[in-house]
XYZ file of C-alpha atoms in Angstrom:
778
model
C -10.383 -29.704 -16.104
C -11.609 -25.980 -15.080
C -14.932 -26.927 -16.452
C -14.770 -29.447 -13.574
C -13.701 -27.009 -11.082
C -16.508 -24.592 -12.056
C -19.035 -27.217 -11.157
C -17.087 -28.126 -8.006
C -17.235 -24.500 -6.929
C -20.802 -24.468 -7.515
C -21.569 -27.437 -5.427
C -19.713 -25.976 -2.547
C -20.199 -22.441 -3.408
C -21.251 -21.328 0.378
C -17.945 -22.903 1.601
C -15.873 -21.324 -1.114
C -17.160 -17.968 -0.210
C -16.847 -18.296 3.545
C -13.429 -19.840 3.517
C -12.306 -16.746 0.921
C -13.924 -14.052 3.458
C -12.363 -15.675 6.295
C -8.952 -15.554 4.924
C -9.184 -11.870 5.102
C -9.151 -11.888 8.710
C -5.415 -12.862 9.521
C -4.512 -10.778 6.263
C -6.052 -7.607 7.548
C -4.321 -8.414 10.978
C -0.820 -8.594 9.378
C -1.440 -5.796 7.428
C -2.745 -3.553 10.319
C 0.376 -4.711 12.445
C 2.820 -3.952 9.605
C 6.635 -4.526 9.269
C 9.922 -3.121 8.826
C 10.809 -2.630 5.174
C 13.988 -1.211 3.727
C 14.288 2.228 2.257
C 17.545 1.639 0.355
C 19.028 -1.375 -1.734
C 22.713 -2.520 -1.880
C 24.286 -4.554 -4.367
C 25.492 -7.305 -1.946
C 28.544 -8.506 -4.200
C 29.675 -5.093 -5.423
C 32.956 -3.396 -4.864
C 31.330 -0.904 -2.424
C 29.827 -3.720 -0.365
C 32.913 -5.577 -0.096
C 35.035 -2.705 0.741
C 32.413 -1.489 3.499
C 32.557 -5.418 5.149
C 36.329 -4.963 5.175
C 36.082 -1.663 7.144
C 33.545 -3.508 9.733
C 36.028 -6.217 10.181
C 39.461 -4.298 10.655
C 38.759 -0.614 11.573
C 36.981 0.453 14.939
C 33.005 0.717 14.682
C 32.027 4.052 13.102
C 28.687 5.614 14.701
C 25.998 6.370 12.562
C 24.835 9.717 12.943
C 22.403 12.534 11.539
C 23.006 16.357 11.232
C 20.703 19.073 12.664
C 20.460 22.601 11.261
C 19.670 25.240 13.900
C 18.395 28.503 12.117
C 17.230 32.123 13.203
C 16.186 35.016 10.887
C 17.367 37.421 13.657
C 19.962 35.609 15.425
C 23.036 34.982 14.523
C 25.069 31.698 15.777
C 27.312 33.767 17.747
C 24.885 35.369 19.772
C 24.465 34.131 23.327
C 20.519 33.393 22.727
C 21.485 31.443 19.737
C 23.696 29.284 21.678
C 21.434 29.239 24.834
C 18.608 27.985 22.219
C 20.967 25.086 20.695
C 21.956 23.921 24.096
C 18.490 23.831 25.403
C 17.207 21.861 22.446
C 20.159 19.551 22.737
C 19.694 19.078 26.258
C 17.167 15.914 26.221
C 19.660 14.159 24.194
C 22.808 14.620 26.121
C 22.078 11.913 28.825
C 20.125 9.656 26.454
C 22.050 5.999 26.509
C 21.360 5.823 22.709
C 23.591 9.125 22.046
C 27.279 8.413 21.677
C 28.514 12.136 21.314
C 27.126 15.410 20.184
C 29.301 17.858 18.179
C 28.384 21.685 17.772
C 30.454 24.495 16.701
C 30.568 25.673 20.089
C 32.932 22.728 21.362
C 36.475 24.427 20.772
C 37.817 27.335 22.167
C 36.269 29.641 19.145
C 33.421 29.010 16.837
C 34.250 26.399 14.100
C 33.508 28.373 11.215
C 32.955 25.520 8.664
C 29.870 24.448 10.797
C 28.409 28.090 10.679
C 26.305 29.345 7.115
C 27.762 31.996 5.340
C 25.121 34.263 6.660
C 25.973 33.377 10.073
C 22.270 32.571 10.883
C 22.481 28.874 10.742
C 24.491 26.195 12.519
C 25.052 22.579 12.082
C 25.066 20.041 14.921
C 25.820 16.139 14.756
C 24.372 13.698 16.647
C 26.270 10.246 16.667
C 24.096 7.206 17.860
C 25.865 4.536 20.043
C 24.196 1.406 18.756
C 26.348 1.014 15.805
C 25.478 -2.548 15.488
C 21.875 -1.913 14.585
C 20.396 -2.439 11.182
C 19.731 0.436 8.879
C 15.926 -0.497 9.286
C 16.026 -0.058 13.117
C 18.331 3.001 12.994
C 16.073 4.867 10.378
C 12.638 3.772 11.733
C 13.216 3.484 15.361
C 16.163 5.110 16.709
C 16.291 8.271 14.553
C 12.723 9.174 15.056
C 12.754 8.775 18.923
C 15.804 11.030 19.061
C 14.430 13.618 16.717
C 11.057 13.993 18.460
C 12.929 14.921 21.549
C 14.807 17.873 20.006
C 12.584 21.185 19.640
C 13.032 24.846 20.333
C 10.958 27.710 21.064
C 13.532 30.171 19.228
C 15.247 28.536 16.730
C 14.116 26.184 13.316
C 15.228 22.880 13.786
C 15.861 20.981 10.375
C 17.382 17.579 10.315
C 19.612 16.068 7.453
C 21.491 13.010 6.430
C 20.936 9.462 5.110
C 19.089 8.225 8.212
C 16.413 11.303 7.969
C 16.404 10.435 4.117
C 15.687 6.798 4.744
C 12.790 7.419 7.373
C 11.165 10.030 5.039
C 11.291 7.548 2.205
C 9.752 4.875 4.030
C 6.857 7.076 5.468
C 5.950 8.751 2.407
C 5.867 5.513 0.531
C 3.418 4.021 2.877
C 1.422 7.060 2.682
C 1.476 7.082 -0.993
C 0.042 3.585 -0.880
C -2.833 4.163 1.601
C -3.793 7.642 -0.302
C -3.777 5.921 -3.842
C -5.906 3.227 -2.371
C -8.389 5.686 -0.800
C -8.571 7.947 -3.826
C -8.940 5.157 -6.393
C -11.415 2.984 -4.828
C -14.474 5.259 -5.193
C -13.570 6.054 -8.929
C -13.286 2.276 -9.664
C -16.320 1.703 -8.125
C -17.928 4.428 -10.555
C -16.358 3.021 -13.608
C -17.755 -0.582 -12.761
C -21.111 0.667 -12.284
C -20.950 2.096 -15.929
C -19.449 -1.225 -17.279
C -22.037 -3.456 -15.515
C -25.057 -1.165 -15.052
C -25.823 -2.909 -11.694
C -24.781 -2.333 -8.169
C -24.331 -5.931 -7.352
C -22.363 -6.682 -10.405
C -19.751 -3.539 -9.619
C -19.494 -4.690 -6.190
C -17.951 -8.291 -6.871
C -14.668 -7.247 -8.804
C -14.315 -4.360 -6.029
C -14.424 -6.709 -3.185
C -12.050 -9.206 -4.886
C -9.581 -6.082 -5.365
C -9.654 -5.612 -1.873
C -9.359 -9.066 -0.602
C -6.189 -9.137 -2.951
C -4.608 -6.072 -1.655
C -5.134 -6.716 1.880
C -3.554 -10.411 1.182
C -1.033 -9.060 -0.573
C 0.034 -6.624 2.059
C 0.075 -9.237 4.398
C 2.271 -11.328 1.966
C 4.879 -8.436 1.895
C 4.823 -8.155 5.616
C 5.583 -11.871 6.019
C 8.039 -11.849 3.440
C 9.753 -8.894 5.228
C 10.562 -11.186 8.329
C 12.925 -13.794 6.284
C 14.625 -11.201 3.583
C 14.823 -7.482 3.346
C 11.880 -5.919 1.530
C 11.840 -2.290 -0.064
C 9.282 0.037 1.079
C 7.971 0.395 -2.237
C 6.618 -3.128 -2.298
C 3.719 -1.517 -0.983
C 2.905 0.611 -3.592
C 3.579 -2.577 -6.354
C 1.093 -4.546 -4.355
C -1.608 -1.817 -4.624
C -0.670 -0.926 -8.179
C -0.432 -4.455 -9.376
C -2.727 -6.339 -7.145
C -5.572 -3.940 -6.980
C -5.749 -3.508 -10.966
C -5.075 -7.160 -11.779
C -7.754 -8.623 -9.125
C -10.245 -6.369 -10.500
C -9.677 -6.917 -14.342
C -9.508 -10.703 -13.685
C -12.866 -10.522 -11.886
C -14.279 -8.323 -14.368
C -13.326 -10.850 -16.912
C -14.759 -13.871 -15.272
C -18.030 -11.631 -14.313
C -18.552 -10.589 -17.948
C -18.306 -14.300 -19.521
C -20.720 -15.744 -16.955
C -23.332 -12.793 -17.559
C -23.068 -13.927 -21.324
C -23.230 -17.738 -20.387
C -26.039 -17.710 -17.531
C -28.669 -16.747 -20.320
C -28.117 -19.618 -22.318
C -27.460 -22.515 -20.077
C -28.241 -23.183 -16.221
C -25.971 -21.858 -13.646
C -23.948 -24.673 -12.875
C -22.999 -25.092 -16.551
C -22.637 -21.236 -17.317
C -20.191 -21.290 -14.333
C -18.204 -24.320 -16.157
C -18.088 -22.798 -19.372
C -16.742 -19.657 -18.008
C -14.342 -21.353 -16.119
C -13.420 -23.478 -18.876
C -12.724 -20.669 -21.247
C -11.862 -17.193 -19.650
C -10.767 -18.775 -16.334
C -8.317 -20.591 -18.422
C -7.161 -17.272 -19.907
C -6.749 -15.444 -16.771
C -4.811 -18.300 -15.233
C -2.288 -18.242 -18.151
C -2.148 -14.495 -18.015
C -1.484 -14.550 -14.247
C 1.301 -16.906 -14.584
C 2.685 -14.500 -17.394
C 2.372 -11.379 -15.119
C 3.996 -13.373 -12.104
C 7.032 -14.622 -14.305
C 7.633 -10.986 -15.288
C 7.619 -9.953 -11.557
C 9.878 -12.720 -10.573
C 12.538 -11.824 -13.239
C 13.513 -8.865 -10.823
C 15.203 -11.766 -8.971
C 17.793 -12.170 -11.597
C 18.690 -8.429 -11.297
C 21.064 -9.458 -8.383
C 20.016 -6.220 -6.603
C 19.380 -7.574 -3.057
C 15.947 -6.139 -1.791
C 14.931 -5.075 -5.571
C 14.287 -8.562 -5.929
C 11.891 -8.192 -3.100
C 9.703 -6.057 -5.113
C 8.884 -8.864 -7.512
C 8.141 -11.375 -5.037
C 5.982 -9.036 -3.442
C 4.190 -8.239 -6.748
C 4.185 -11.875 -7.776
C 2.767 -12.902 -4.374
C -0.407 -10.091 -4.930
C -0.775 -11.482 -8.722
C -1.266 -14.805 -7.703
C -3.559 -14.140 -4.854
C -5.805 -12.149 -7.371
C -5.665 -15.257 -9.698
C -6.640 -17.470 -6.845
C -9.629 -14.902 -5.824
C -10.853 -14.776 -9.287
C -10.709 -18.729 -9.647
C -12.719 -19.141 -6.274
C -14.103 -16.142 -4.366
C -15.744 -14.586 -7.595
C -17.172 -17.990 -8.619
C -18.376 -18.768 -5.547
C -20.621 -15.569 -5.442
C -21.756 -16.256 -8.820
C -22.742 -19.712 -7.970
C -24.778 -18.173 -5.154
C -26.354 -15.297 -6.876
C -26.835 -16.826 -10.545
C -28.884 -14.526 -12.781
C -29.147 -11.913 -9.591
C -25.842 -10.745 -10.385
C -27.443 -7.970 -12.403
C -29.646 -6.826 -9.382
C -30.093 -3.333 -8.269
C -29.832 -1.764 -12.106
C -28.160 1.600 -12.460
C -31.006 4.004 -14.250
C -30.159 5.143 -17.540
C -27.188 2.452 -18.035
C -28.122 -0.415 -20.137
C -25.383 -3.021 -20.957
C -25.870 -5.793 -23.336
C -25.507 -9.011 -21.241
C -24.623 -11.215 -24.377
C -21.131 -9.946 -24.676
C -21.713 -8.151 -27.793
C -20.047 -4.213 -27.925
C -22.751 -2.769 -30.395
C -21.461 -1.489 -33.732
C -18.136 0.082 -32.903
C -15.724 -2.766 -32.563
C -16.827 -4.993 -35.591
C -16.819 -1.855 -37.953
C -13.180 -1.109 -36.493
C -11.937 -4.569 -37.240
C -13.726 -4.750 -40.700
C -12.021 -1.358 -41.521
C -8.396 -2.450 -40.179
C -8.755 -5.776 -41.924
C -9.442 -4.188 -45.211
C -6.616 -2.134 -45.202
C -4.239 -4.017 -43.137
C -0.573 -2.810 -44.451
C -1.682 0.941 -44.035
C -2.815 0.467 -40.326
C 0.152 -1.671 -39.542
C 2.940 0.540 -40.731
C 0.909 4.071 -39.336
C 0.203 2.479 -36.069
C 3.986 1.267 -35.657
C 5.476 4.456 -36.870
C 3.333 6.022 -34.255
C 4.584 4.156 -31.508
C 8.346 4.370 -32.750
C 7.758 8.087 -32.829
C 6.549 8.301 -29.071
C 9.351 6.050 -28.163
C 12.278 8.439 -29.433
C 12.569 10.322 -26.347
C 13.991 7.244 -24.618
C 17.107 7.416 -26.749
C 18.645 10.343 -24.586
C 17.482 8.494 -21.239
C 19.784 9.475 -18.427
C 19.863 7.284 -15.286
C 20.761 7.880 -11.951
C 19.038 8.751 -8.529
C 17.111 11.975 -7.813
C 18.522 12.183 -4.207
C 16.646 14.361 -2.190
C 14.778 15.870 -4.785
C 12.790 12.452 -5.223
C 11.185 13.368 -2.164
C 8.363 15.960 -1.676
C 9.254 19.514 -0.847
C 7.572 19.039 2.593
C 10.040 16.473 3.650
C 12.005 17.465 6.339
C 15.486 15.485 5.046
C 15.160 17.206 1.555
C 14.814 20.571 3.080
C 17.601 19.883 5.203
C 20.151 18.936 2.254
C 18.777 22.023 0.203
C 19.842 24.283 3.295
C 23.005 22.632 3.730
C 24.128 23.071 -0.070
C 22.815 26.347 -0.363
C 23.739 28.190 2.850
C 27.078 26.598 3.875
C 30.685 26.898 2.461
C 31.428 23.499 0.734
C 30.057 21.432 3.228
C 31.306 17.785 2.886
C 28.106 16.153 2.732
C 29.254 13.205 0.238
C 32.578 11.399 1.544
C 33.847 8.855 -0.925
C 36.001 6.561 0.767
C 38.720 4.670 -0.570
C 39.988 1.281 0.637
C 43.334 -0.106 -0.037
C 43.567 -4.036 0.730
C 47.056 -5.149 0.936
C 48.328 -9.239 0.726
C 48.275 -10.832 4.059
C 51.947 -11.059 4.094
C 52.477 -7.372 3.808
C 52.098 -4.577 6.270
C 50.179 -1.607 5.273
C 53.046 0.832 6.685
C 55.916 -0.305 4.885
C 58.069 2.402 3.428
C 56.788 1.706 0.037
C 53.312 1.655 1.016
C 53.476 4.803 2.723
C 54.899 6.629 -0.431
C 52.471 5.259 -2.577
C 49.804 6.502 -0.222
C 51.291 9.843 -0.254
C 51.074 10.036 -4.043
C 47.662 8.524 -4.240
C 46.291 11.538 -1.726
C 47.790 14.044 -3.802
C 46.536 12.478 -6.953
C 43.043 12.472 -5.338
C 43.229 15.965 -3.978
C 43.404 17.410 -7.642
C 40.305 15.694 -8.862
C 37.342 17.785 -9.968
C 34.855 18.248 -7.012
C 37.177 17.160 -4.398
C 37.107 19.589 -1.213
C 39.682 17.709 0.944
C 41.458 14.410 1.396
C 41.892 12.866 5.027
C 44.427 10.068 5.357
C 47.410 9.157 7.604
C 49.396 11.156 4.999
C 47.343 14.405 5.191
C 47.882 15.515 8.780
C 49.843 18.775 8.122
C 50.529 20.276 4.810
C 54.117 21.236 5.953
C 55.006 17.620 6.716
C 56.731 16.226 3.670
C 56.849 12.456 1.962
C 59.962 11.452 3.679
C 58.718 12.724 7.177
C 55.800 10.503 6.796
C 57.687 7.589 5.921
C 59.989 8.575 9.046
C 57.126 8.768 11.164
C 55.120 5.591 10.428
C 57.691 3.387 9.582
C 59.799 1.071 11.994
C 61.443 2.087 14.184
C 58.528 4.242 14.977
C 59.017 7.330 16.908
C 56.838 8.522 19.845
C 53.700 9.709 18.253
C 51.124 12.176 20.002
C 47.693 10.837 20.854
C 45.913 12.631 18.196
C 48.047 10.679 15.505
C 47.707 7.435 17.355
C 43.987 8.039 17.234
C 43.985 8.651 13.318
C 46.212 5.499 12.907
C 43.608 3.375 14.765
C 40.593 4.900 12.996
C 42.223 4.703 9.283
C 44.601 1.737 9.349
C 43.883 -2.006 9.926
C 45.773 -5.133 9.862
C 45.634 -5.153 5.849
C 44.011 -2.170 4.911
C 44.160 1.782 4.865
C 41.431 4.219 4.549
C 41.524 7.483 2.556
C 38.520 9.564 3.013
C 37.568 11.947 -0.143
C 35.411 14.915 1.025
C 33.224 16.550 -1.683
C 29.963 18.248 -1.599
C 28.849 16.996 -5.057
C 25.209 15.076 -4.824
C 25.615 11.654 -4.228
C 23.971 10.144 -7.118
C 24.636 13.161 -9.574
C 26.600 12.643 -12.675
C 29.747 14.620 -11.527
C 29.811 12.111 -8.267
C 29.651 9.095 -10.177
C 32.142 10.552 -12.559
C 34.434 10.865 -9.590
C 33.965 7.235 -8.142
C 34.874 5.907 -11.743
C 37.764 8.282 -12.073
C 39.427 6.883 -8.814
C 38.394 3.315 -9.821
C 39.898 3.515 -13.148
C 42.928 5.766 -12.995
C 44.960 5.766 -9.982
C 48.809 5.623 -9.394
C 50.162 2.162 -7.936
C 49.381 1.560 -4.672
C 50.675 -2.052 -3.861
C 47.348 -3.563 -3.243
C 43.456 -3.806 -4.210
C 42.034 -0.328 -4.398
C 38.433 -0.127 -3.573
C 35.789 2.745 -3.516
C 32.663 2.818 -1.106
C 30.285 5.427 -0.134
C 26.883 6.835 -1.076
C 28.020 7.499 -4.475
C 29.844 4.258 -4.953
C 26.864 2.468 -3.992
C 24.867 4.113 -6.644
C 27.544 3.518 -9.399
C 27.533 -0.111 -8.649
C 24.025 -0.146 -8.510
C 23.566 1.328 -11.878
C 26.225 -0.936 -13.313
C 24.523 -4.020 -11.848
C 21.261 -2.964 -13.761
C 23.046 -2.214 -17.162
C 24.918 -5.847 -16.610
C 22.048 -8.016 -15.604
C 19.165 -6.384 -17.786
C 20.004 -8.237 -20.838
C 19.345 -11.479 -18.760
C 16.240 -10.460 -17.088
C 14.753 -9.329 -20.653
C 15.567 -12.614 -22.194
C 14.335 -14.891 -19.393
C 11.033 -13.072 -19.104
C 10.674 -13.001 -23.097
C 11.232 -16.878 -23.300
C 9.255 -17.659 -20.360
C 6.316 -15.475 -21.545
C 6.447 -17.052 -25.079
C 6.477 -20.409 -23.675
C 3.253 -19.707 -21.541
C 1.386 -18.003 -24.688
C 2.430 -21.082 -26.937
C 0.648 -23.412 -24.316
C -2.341 -21.420 -24.148
C -2.870 -20.516 -27.895
C -1.159 -23.531 -29.431
C 0.332 -21.336 -32.007
C 3.964 -20.509 -33.277
C 3.407 -17.136 -34.392
C 0.753 -15.428 -32.126
C 3.157 -15.693 -28.995
C 5.995 -13.991 -31.334
C 3.622 -11.506 -32.575
C 2.567 -10.572 -29.199
C 6.063 -10.255 -27.822
C 6.842 -7.910 -30.640
C 3.794 -5.755 -29.906
C 4.749 -5.589 -26.292
C 8.321 -4.180 -27.190
C 6.619 -1.379 -29.209
C 3.983 -0.551 -26.242
C 6.803 -0.678 -23.745
C 9.180 2.042 -25.868
C 6.297 4.114 -26.263
C 5.685 4.117 -22.453
C 9.816 4.758 -21.992
C 9.571 7.732 -24.300
C 6.752 9.307 -22.324
C 8.579 8.445 -19.152
C 11.499 10.430 -20.318
C 9.747 13.187 -21.622
C 7.764 13.932 -18.548
C 9.922 12.950 -15.910
C 13.394 13.727 -17.189
C 12.860 16.586 -19.761
C 10.252 18.370 -17.105
C 7.080 18.407 -19.047
C 4.017 18.166 -16.833
C 6.414 18.879 -13.822
C 4.026 21.727 -12.392
C 1.034 19.417 -12.895
C 2.345 16.600 -11.005
C 4.562 18.335 -8.516
C 8.110 16.990 -9.028
C 11.584 18.205 -9.769
C 12.836 16.806 -13.161
C 16.086 14.957 -13.162
C 17.698 11.513 -14.403
C 15.507 8.739 -14.355
C 15.701 6.265 -11.491
C 18.119 3.289 -12.139
C 15.897 0.919 -11.359
C 12.581 2.385 -12.916
C 13.055 1.145 -16.321
C 13.678 -2.547 -15.669
C 11.394 -2.606 -13.038
C 8.682 -1.299 -15.426
C 9.482 -3.887 -17.924
C 9.319 -6.763 -15.353
C 5.938 -5.540 -14.245
C 4.200 -4.496 -17.727
C 5.704 -7.358 -20.244
C 3.087 -9.678 -18.419
C 0.553 -6.939 -17.176
C 0.140 -5.232 -20.783
C -0.430 -8.634 -22.383
C -3.599 -9.164 -20.263
C -6.050 -7.719 -22.888
C -4.422 -9.440 -25.851
C -4.310 -12.828 -23.983
C -8.441 -12.260 -23.451
C -8.849 -11.180 -26.984
C -6.630 -14.070 -28.557
C -8.238 -16.592 -26.355
C -11.811 -15.418 -27.699
C -10.532 -15.308 -31.397
C -9.430 -18.749 -30.902
C -12.775 -20.042 -29.595
C -14.414 -18.559 -32.727
C -11.711 -20.030 -35.106
C -12.181 -23.634 -33.626
C -15.951 -23.079 -34.029
C -15.480 -22.828 -37.756
C -15.307 -19.352 -38.525
C -12.393 -18.190 -40.754
C -9.797 -15.957 -39.814
C -11.241 -12.635 -40.719
C -14.563 -13.436 -38.973
C -12.822 -15.150 -36.266
C -11.071 -11.495 -35.264
C -14.033 -9.503 -35.902
C -16.171 -11.848 -33.620
C -13.483 -11.711 -30.924
C -13.096 -8.066 -30.892
C -17.055 -7.674 -30.694
C -17.377 -9.972 -27.767
C -14.539 -8.599 -25.864
C -14.361 -5.086 -26.891
C -16.557 -3.561 -24.295
C -15.120 -5.733 -21.221
C -11.357 -4.869 -22.271
C -12.182 -1.126 -22.831
C -13.445 -1.231 -19.006
C -10.794 -3.211 -17.844
C -8.067 -1.312 -19.203
C -9.854 1.953 -18.138
C -9.815 0.900 -14.353
C -6.177 -0.495 -14.533
C -5.067 2.827 -16.159
C -7.135 4.852 -13.475
C -5.399 2.675 -10.705
C -1.968 3.259 -12.037
C -2.447 7.118 -13.061
C -3.490 7.444 -9.399
C 0.215 6.962 -8.444
C 1.077 10.018 -10.432
C -0.037 12.191 -7.685
C 2.017 10.399 -5.192
C 4.804 12.507 -3.015
C 7.780 10.208 -4.004
C 9.089 10.893 -7.858
C 10.199 7.055 -8.190
C 6.592 6.157 -7.392
C 5.222 8.686 -9.930
C 7.528 7.568 -12.425
C 6.087 3.918 -12.315
C 2.514 4.747 -12.147
C 2.483 7.131 -15.126
C 4.721 4.977 -17.060
C 2.926 1.992 -16.882
C -0.543 3.742 -17.094
C 0.761 4.894 -20.524
C 1.716 1.409 -21.585
C -1.664 -0.125 -20.509
C -3.599 2.908 -22.399
C -1.281 2.088 -25.443
C -1.848 -1.603 -25.368
C -5.554 -1.361 -24.927
C -5.987 0.831 -27.973
C -3.310 1.078 -30.495
C -2.153 -2.424 -29.904
C -5.451 -4.181 -29.430
C -7.409 -2.341 -31.413
C -5.299 -1.879 -34.605
C -2.090 -3.855 -34.428
C -3.421 -6.998 -33.489
C -6.437 -7.463 -36.132
C -4.157 -5.853 -38.834
C -1.248 -8.656 -38.450
C -3.847 -11.476 -37.931
C -5.120 -10.362 -41.034
C -2.206 -10.367 -42.863
C -0.793 -13.676 -41.130
C -4.142 -15.596 -42.130
C -4.306 -19.340 -41.253
C -0.328 -18.918 -40.195
C -1.877 -17.374 -37.058
C -2.832 -20.822 -35.790
C 0.089 -23.071 -37.199
C 1.969 -25.011 -34.716
C 4.178 -28.388 -34.854
C 1.652 -30.992 -35.219
C -1.321 -28.452 -35.753
C -3.206 -31.186 -37.886
C -5.144 -32.209 -34.829
C -6.100 -28.473 -34.603
C -6.998 -28.541 -38.211
C -9.169 -31.544 -37.806
C -10.953 -29.999 -34.576
C -11.581 -26.831 -36.704
C -12.895 -29.093 -39.671
C -15.184 -30.676 -37.108
C -16.062 -27.700 -35.516
C -16.847 -26.115 -39.039
C -19.040 -29.220 -39.703
C -20.897 -29.005 -36.397
C -21.473 -25.478 -37.127
C -23.098 -26.018 -40.347
C -25.072 -29.076 -38.762
C -26.187 -26.698 -36.157
C -27.136 -23.945 -38.574
C -28.854 -26.557 -40.823
C -30.906 -28.027 -38.071
C -32.048 -24.184 -37.225
C -33.330 -23.725 -40.682
C -35.188 -26.990 -40.601
C -36.653 -26.090 -37.386
C -37.651 -22.593 -38.905
C -39.175 -24.207 -41.847
C -40.652 -26.806 -39.829
C -42.318 -24.084 -37.689
C -43.268 -22.073 -40.806
C -45.122 -25.351 -42.054
C -47.073 -25.735 -38.730
C -48.218 -22.162 -38.873
C -49.370 -22.557 -42.822
C -51.037 -25.710 -41.564
C -52.932 -24.054 -38.559
C -53.841 -21.052 -40.936
C -55.657 -23.596 -43.274
C -57.278 -25.236 -40.581
C -58.399 -22.246 -39.167
C -59.772 -21.033 -42.481
C -61.561 -24.234 -43.004
C -63.554 -24.056 -39.511
C -64.372 -20.362 -40.685
C -66.060 -21.536 -43.722
C -67.818 -24.390 -42.027
């Protein structure tokens, strides 16, 4: 079937090339226009999300806000010049319809000391946004930057902080990382391709396919963002996966075509290439896409969009490798090696010189030694993974140049126990019960006092925390019928914190949102609290992070099982073997464990922190499972290409040992070049600004290097030598044996025919020599 596809592409080669190039126009327009991507992911059905929904339904809207720190090295907050500078900087916002209110330390009769730094040289102002119904994306990417741009001062330094500035910085730096990585890596990839192919024309083809796939993948992400929330990191995933896969697949097609075009006409060379390597990359692309789509099973909302965006990029890479590249090869034919690079001579037959055959012979001569030593090496590399700590490196995950990170560092370093991380407790009562019954008020009082004693809690705010001098009984008399006349301030608090069926309690803490102490506080509130007469739920930034981490741990086994089973099935269809897909899965697990160990050693333990410019901390909760989803299919690319070629040689009549040696010899140079390009693309992201992107780039780059060297060069030939003909066993495999037997007969027949031809040629040469001698004698 794919051979027929190759002939069809040859017949309509110009149409195929033109349509492929024209598809770039709408894709480039969409990529240029851009779209609104999400900076954070929320677990939709989690306790924290349900509590937030209840608050939105039953309580008055809370206005989103961001903070501003005004600083001066010489002036103090109480100085008239300092106050004048603050008022002048905030003046453009006071009449803005998007601003609900502005709170500063100067609002009262005297300075609010909690908003003044310890040294007195800094002050906090809070800006509330009136558009409380706006989405997080609109708030962070439209409203906040517009307001922030209007605040500036000639005498004071102004630094923003809070969730909105953090979301804005995260999105901006994620897009910047994707663009910078693409600009850095393309020239280096071009040089590597020149070295691999030895010609400018040959090197240009995979590079062109990579640009097409990335541009179309970006456009796909933007279209996806119009129907479902998509994380800002999706652009990084598209560049990481889309560019590397597109170049690799194009390189495999091109290498096989160069090998075939010297043996047969262009149309048949293209047909043979598509029937062999084309089939392999088709199955490989499906395996990679399956792994990426496994993210949807995590149930983490926008995180699944990373998998969708990556799968779109991979499928587009496969599409261009099966259309655009064959179309160009049909047009160019043997001219694909035009414009040779001086001093770079590459064998067009696909043979890889002496190294790979000798390596295969050495490995297969000592299979047990190689298998045990290589496996132990990978296990040792993976040992640091045993002490992994998951969390979110909030603030520290951004570069030091990010304003929001600097703002949070100033807030925690210069102010007295500022309440930067409110943990919100929501109690939902049955519909037939009032929140302000005698029993409920007494229980709420006991809960508040219990929460105030928990480690890390600065203050508790609720309707039973109005004044320390008010007793439990007095609160009951105040809020239960018959209710006495209440001051306006108390009425306002009741309206803000009590709904029809809920009561809200705010636990103020300055603990980092995703730190282990903040997560422990959330779990302590949930798991151990006095009787409250209803359902107690916790929300807030720390609660969101705790729910996110729990969801990853809960759903990861399902995701891993799905990807492993689906990948095994795809490889079984490709290789028609029971044991080879199982071996590939086990090898993948080993290479992944090594990359996880390196990830912990580098980013959690802090090695290479100075070189890669990051702050050590816990590994992002989503990084390991995202790496698994991407890598499980991606790191199989090279093994699929190798095993497909070994299968070809085996069906032609070679025994198991000769088939493995021939497969390594034919694919060694190509796979090494492809792995070097893929690793280069991934390692480029190690110099990104966002730590999460660094983690994914470096971790996946290490996995690709391990897979292309230790796994492909040592473990695969060693295990195949030990398994022997069992490599190729499958239910109903008698037909395969017959095909192999027939292939062996055909191979012997061809060799015999070649031998007869050589003997006939020698006979004709002898007869010609004898005839010539007779003529000389005459």
